[in-house]
CSV table of C-alpha atoms in Angstrom, one decimal:
chain,number,residue,atom,x,y,z
A,912,ILE,CA,-14.0,-38.7,-61.3
A,913,ALA,CA,-10.9,-39.3,-64.2
A,914,GLY,CA,-7.3,-40.0,-62.9
A,915,ILE,CA,-6.2,-38.1,-59.6
A,916,THR,CA,-7.7,-34.9,-57.9
A,917,GLN,CA,-6.3,-32.7,-54.9
A,918,ALA,CA,-8.3,-30.4,-52.9
A,919,PRO,CA,-8.0,-27.3,-52.3
A,920,THR,CA,-6.6,-25.5,-54.9
A,921,SER,CA,-4.9,-23.0,-53.1
A,922,GLN,CA,-4.8,-22.1,-49.5
A,923,ILE,CA,-3.6,-19.6,-47.3
A,924,LEU,CA,-2.9,-20.4,-43.5
A,925,ALA,CA,-1.7,-18.8,-40.5
A,926,ALA,CA,1.1,-20.3,-38.4
A,927,GLY,CA,0.0,-22.9,-35.9
A,928,ARG,CA,-2.8,-23.9,-37.9
A,929,ARG,CA,-4.0,-27.5,-38.7
A,930,MET,CA,-4.2,-28.4,-42.3
A,931,THR,CA,-5.3,-31.8,-44.2
A,932,LEU,CA,-4.4,-31.5,-48.0
A,933,ARG,CA,-6.7,-34.3,-49.6
A,934,CYS,CA,-5.6,-36.6,-52.7
A,935,THR,CA,-8.2,-39.1,-54.5
A,936,GLN,CA,-7.4,-41.2,-57.4
A,937,ASP,CA,-9.6,-43.5,-59.3
A,938,MET,CA,-6.9,-45.9,-61.1
A,939,ARG,CA,-6.6,-48.4,-58.5
A,940,HIS,CA,-3.3,-47.9,-58.5
A,941,ASN,CA,-1.5,-49.2,-55.4
A,942,ALA,CA,1.4,-46.8,-54.8
A,943,MET,CA,0.6,-43.1,-53.9
A,944,TYR,CA,3.1,-40.2,-53.4
A,945,TRP,CA,3.3,-36.6,-51.7
A,946,TYR,CA,6.0,-34.2,-52.8
A,947,ARG,CA,6.7,-30.5,-52.1
A,948,GLN,CA,8.1,-28.0,-55.3
A,949,ASP,CA,9.7,-25.3,-54.1
A,950,LEU,CA,11.5,-22.4,-56.7
A,951,GLY,CA,15.1,-23.8,-57.9
A,952,LEU,CA,14.6,-26.7,-56.2
A,953,GLY,CA,13.5,-30.6,-57.5
A,954,LEU,CA,10.7,-32.2,-56.0
A,955,ARG,CA,11.2,-33.8,-52.9
A,956,LEU,CA,9.3,-36.5,-51.6
A,957,ILE,CA,7.2,-35.9,-48.3
A,958,HIS,CA,5.5,-39.4,-47.5
A,959,TYR,CA,4.6,-42.4,-49.4
A,960,SER,CA,2.5,-45.6,-49.8
A,961,ASN,CA,3.0,-48.7,-51.4
A,962,THR,CA,-0.4,-50.0,-50.6
A,963,ALA,CA,-3.5,-49.4,-48.7
A,964,GLY,CA,-2.4,-49.6,-45.1
A,965,THR,CA,0.9,-49.1,-45.2
A,966,THR,CA,2.9,-45.9,-45.4
A,967,GLY,CA,6.7,-44.8,-45.5
A,968,LYS,CA,8.8,-41.5,-45.0
A,969,GLY,CA,10.4,-39.8,-47.9
A,970,GLU,CA,12.9,-36.9,-48.2
A,971,VAL,CA,11.1,-34.5,-45.9
A,972,PRO,CA,8.8,-36.0,-43.6
A,973,ASP,CA,9.2,-33.9,-40.4
A,974,GLY,CA,6.2,-31.7,-39.6
A,975,TYR,CA,3.7,-34.1,-42.1
A,976,SER,CA,1.8,-36.7,-41.7
A,977,VAL,CA,-0.5,-39.3,-43.8
A,978,SER,CA,-3.0,-42.5,-44.0
A,979,ARG,CA,-3.7,-44.7,-46.5
A,980,ALA,CA,-7.4,-46.4,-45.1
A,981,ASN,CA,-8.0,-47.3,-48.3
A,982,THR,CA,-6.6,-47.4,-52.1
A,983,ASP,CA,-8.2,-44.4,-53.4
A,984,ASP,CA,-7.4,-41.7,-50.4
A,985,PHE,CA,-3.7,-40.2,-49.3
A,986,PRO,CA,-4.7,-37.3,-47.4
A,987,LEU,CA,-1.5,-35.3,-45.8
A,988,THR,CA,-1.8,-33.6,-42.9
A,989,LEU,CA,0.2,-30.5,-41.2
A,990,ALA,CA,-0.2,-31.1,-37.4
A,991,SER,CA,1.0,-27.3,-36.9
A,992,ALA,CA,1.9,-25.3,-39.8
A,993,VAL,CA,4.9,-23.3,-40.3
A,994,PRO,CA,5.9,-20.4,-42.9
A,995,SER,CA,8.6,-23.1,-44.0
A,996,GLN,CA,5.9,-25.2,-45.5
A,997,THR,CA,4.5,-22.8,-47.8
A,998,SER,CA,5.3,-24.6,-51.1
A,999,VAL,CA,3.0,-26.1,-53.6
A,1000,TYR,CA,2.2,-29.6,-53.1
A,1001,PHE,CA,1.7,-32.3,-55.7
A,1002,CYS,CA,0.1,-36.0,-54.7
A,1003,ALA,CA,0.6,-38.7,-57.4
A,1004,SER,CA,0.2,-42.4,-57.7
A,1005,SER,CA,1.6,-45.6,-59.7
A,1006,GLU,CA,1.1,-49.0,-60.4
A,1007,ALA,CA,2.7,-51.4,-58.1
A,1008,GLY,CA,6.6,-51.6,-58.9
A,1009,GLY,CA,9.5,-49.3,-59.5
A,1010,ASN,CA,9.6,-48.4,-62.9
A,1011,ASN,CA,6.3,-47.4,-63.5
A,1012,GLU,CA,5.4,-43.6,-64.3
A,1013,GLN,CA,3.8,-41.8,-61.7
A,1014,PHE,CA,0.7,-39.8,-62.1
A,1015,PHE,CA,0.4,-36.6,-60.5
A,1016,GLY,CA,-2.6,-34.3,-59.4
A,1017,PRO,CA,-3.1,-30.8,-60.3
A,1018,GLY,CA,-1.2,-29.6,-57.3
A,1019,THR,CA,-2.3,-27.6,-53.7
A,1020,ARG,CA,-0.7,-23.8,-53.5
A,1021,LEU,CA,-0.4,-23.4,-49.8
A,1022,THR,CA,0.7,-20.4,-48.4
A,1023,VAL,CA,1.5,-20.4,-44.6
A,1024,LEU,CA,1.7,-17.0,-42.7
B,947,GLY,CA,24.9,-37.7,-51.4
B,948,GLN,CA,22.4,-38.1,-54.3
B,949,ASN,CA,22.6,-35.6,-56.9
B,950,ILE,CA,20.5,-34.5,-60.0
B,951,ASP,CA,22.2,-32.0,-62.5
B,952,GLN,CA,20.4,-30.0,-65.2
B,953,PRO,CA,20.8,-26.9,-66.9
B,954,THR,CA,18.5,-24.2,-65.3
B,955,GLU,CA,17.3,-22.8,-68.3
B,956,MET,CA,17.8,-23.0,-72.3
B,957,THR,CA,16.5,-21.2,-74.9
B,958,ALA,CA,15.9,-22.5,-78.6
B,959,THR,CA,14.3,-21.3,-81.7
B,960,GLU,CA,10.5,-22.5,-83.4
B,961,GLY,CA,11.6,-25.0,-85.6
B,962,ALA,CA,15.1,-26.0,-84.4
B,963,ILE,CA,16.3,-29.0,-82.1
B,964,VAL,CA,17.4,-28.5,-78.7
B,965,GLN,CA,19.1,-30.9,-76.1
B,966,ILE,CA,18.5,-31.2,-72.6
B,967,ASN,CA,21.3,-32.9,-70.9
B,968,CYS,CA,20.7,-34.4,-67.1
B,969,THR,CA,23.9,-36.0,-65.1
B,970,TYR,CA,23.0,-38.0,-62.1
B,971,GLN,CA,24.9,-39.4,-58.9
B,972,THR,CA,22.6,-41.6,-56.8
B,973,SER,CA,22.5,-44.7,-54.6
B,974,GLY,CA,21.5,-47.4,-57.3
B,975,PHE,CA,19.7,-47.0,-60.3
B,976,ASN,CA,16.6,-48.4,-61.4
B,977,GLY,CA,15.5,-46.3,-64.1
B,978,LEU,CA,15.7,-42.8,-65.2
B,979,PHE,CA,12.5,-40.5,-66.4
B,980,TRP,CA,11.8,-37.4,-68.1
B,981,TYR,CA,8.8,-35.3,-67.4
B,982,GLN,CA,7.5,-32.4,-68.7
B,983,GLN,CA,5.9,-29.3,-66.5
B,984,HIS,CA,4.1,-26.9,-68.2
B,985,ALA,CA,3.9,-23.5,-65.8
B,986,GLY,CA,1.6,-24.1,-62.8
B,987,GLU,CA,0.5,-27.4,-63.7
B,988,ALA,CA,1.5,-30.8,-62.8
B,989,PRO,CA,4.2,-33.0,-64.1
B,990,THR,CA,3.5,-35.2,-67.0
B,991,PHE,CA,5.5,-38.4,-67.7
B,992,LEU,CA,7.5,-38.0,-71.4
B,993,SER,CA,10.1,-41.2,-71.2
B,994,TYR,CA,11.7,-43.8,-69.3
B,995,ASN,CA,15.3,-45.7,-69.9
B,996,VAL,CA,16.6,-48.2,-68.0
B,997,LEU,CA,19.2,-49.5,-70.7
B,998,ASP,CA,21.9,-47.5,-72.4
B,999,GLY,CA,20.9,-45.9,-75.5
B,1000,LEU,CA,18.1,-44.0,-77.4
B,1001,GLU,CA,14.4,-44.2,-77.0
B,1002,GLU,CA,12.5,-42.4,-79.8
B,1003,LYS,CA,8.9,-41.0,-79.1
B,1004,GLY,CA,8.0,-39.0,-82.0
B,1005,ARG,CA,9.3,-35.4,-81.6
B,1006,PHE,CA,11.0,-36.4,-78.5
B,1007,SER,CA,14.0,-39.1,-78.0
B,1008,SER,CA,15.7,-39.9,-74.2
B,1009,PHE,CA,18.9,-41.2,-74.2
B,1010,LEU,CA,20.9,-43.0,-71.5
B,1011,SER,CA,24.5,-43.8,-70.7
B,1012,ARG,CA,24.3,-45.7,-67.4
B,1013,SER,CA,28.5,-45.6,-67.1
B,1014,LYS,CA,28.7,-42.0,-67.6
B,1015,GLY,CA,25.3,-41.2,-65.2
B,1016,TYR,CA,24.1,-39.6,-67.8
B,1017,SER,CA,21.0,-38.7,-70.1
B,1018,TYR,CA,19.7,-36.3,-72.2
B,1019,LEU,CA,16.5,-35.5,-73.8
B,1020,LEU,CA,16.0,-34.4,-77.4
B,1021,LEU,CA,13.2,-32.3,-78.9
B,1022,LYS,CA,12.9,-31.9,-82.4
B,1023,GLU,CA,10.9,-29.9,-84.6
B,1024,LEU,CA,10.2,-27.4,-81.6
B,1025,GLN,CA,6.7,-25.6,-81.4
B,1026,MET,CA,5.8,-23.1,-78.7
B,1027,LYS,CA,3.9,-25.1,-76.8
B,1028,ASP,CA,6.8,-27.3,-75.6
B,1029,SER,CA,7.9,-24.1,-73.8
B,1030,ALA,CA,7.5,-25.8,-70.3
B,1031,SER,CA,10.2,-27.1,-67.8
B,1032,TYR,CA,11.9,-30.3,-68.1
B,1033,LEU,CA,12.4,-32.9,-65.5
B,1034,CYS,CA,14.7,-35.6,-65.0
B,1035,ALA,CA,14.4,-38.1,-61.9
B,1036,VAL,CA,16.3,-41.1,-61.5
B,1037,MET,CA,14.7,-44.3,-59.3
B,1038,ASP,CA,17.4,-45.3,-57.0
B,1039,SER,CA,17.9,-48.3,-55.1
B,1040,ASN,CA,15.1,-47.9,-52.8
B,1041,TYR,CA,12.9,-47.3,-56.1
B,1042,GLN,CA,12.2,-43.9,-55.0
B,1043,LEU,CA,12.4,-40.7,-57.7
B,1044,ILE,CA,15.0,-38.6,-57.0
B,1045,TRP,CA,14.4,-35.1,-59.0
B,1046,GLY,CA,16.7,-32.4,-60.5
B,1047,ALA,CA,15.4,-28.9,-60.2
B,1048,GLY,CA,14.1,-28.8,-63.9
B,1049,THR,CA,15.1,-27.0,-66.9
B,1050,LYS,CA,12.8,-24.3,-68.1
B,1051,LEU,CA,12.9,-23.7,-71.9
B,1052,ILE,CA,11.9,-21.0,-73.5
B,1053,ILE,CA,10.9,-21.3,-77.0
B,1054,LYS,CA,11.0,-17.9,-79.4
B,1055,PRO,CA,9.2,-17.5,-82.5
């Protein structure tokens, strides 16, 4: 693995189903983030983690949960998907400290019907 | 509230210069980032400004005025591959990035 990976690349999901988006980085970054990107809007932070074992809520956390069991992995779970969660989801990571650039994964395109 | 404003779309000619503006109102300021995002791809880092002034990096430069809440990204000697969206993001007092909606730059031959 080089950098940050996400899976799946895309997914079509029925409303009400549970879904976990996976994110793995091999840069040993302490901080990780989940964003959603919707047309006409900026990236919006869903959840973040400053270090393994800790997580925090971003701007739009409702309907999503995360865990950070180790440094490398930061999965995002939709407990019961709704159509408004149709979006492109990006995972990112950075060195600890606020002014470090974030490195983004390739994204997951999720459609909830 | 927190707000980042940038033009939705701009058009420029190959070989020319283009300036993409960004104005912001945020709770606190810990730096301003510019990212490039090609269609269907992830954002990639271009520049970071935390002090007033101009930061130059090859064909790209970024300027910041904290007192005006203003930044711009200057792209020189435009190439077709520069066709992309350019995202302005401000790090607020909680060290979280607040993102603008992005400026889609179209380069014409």
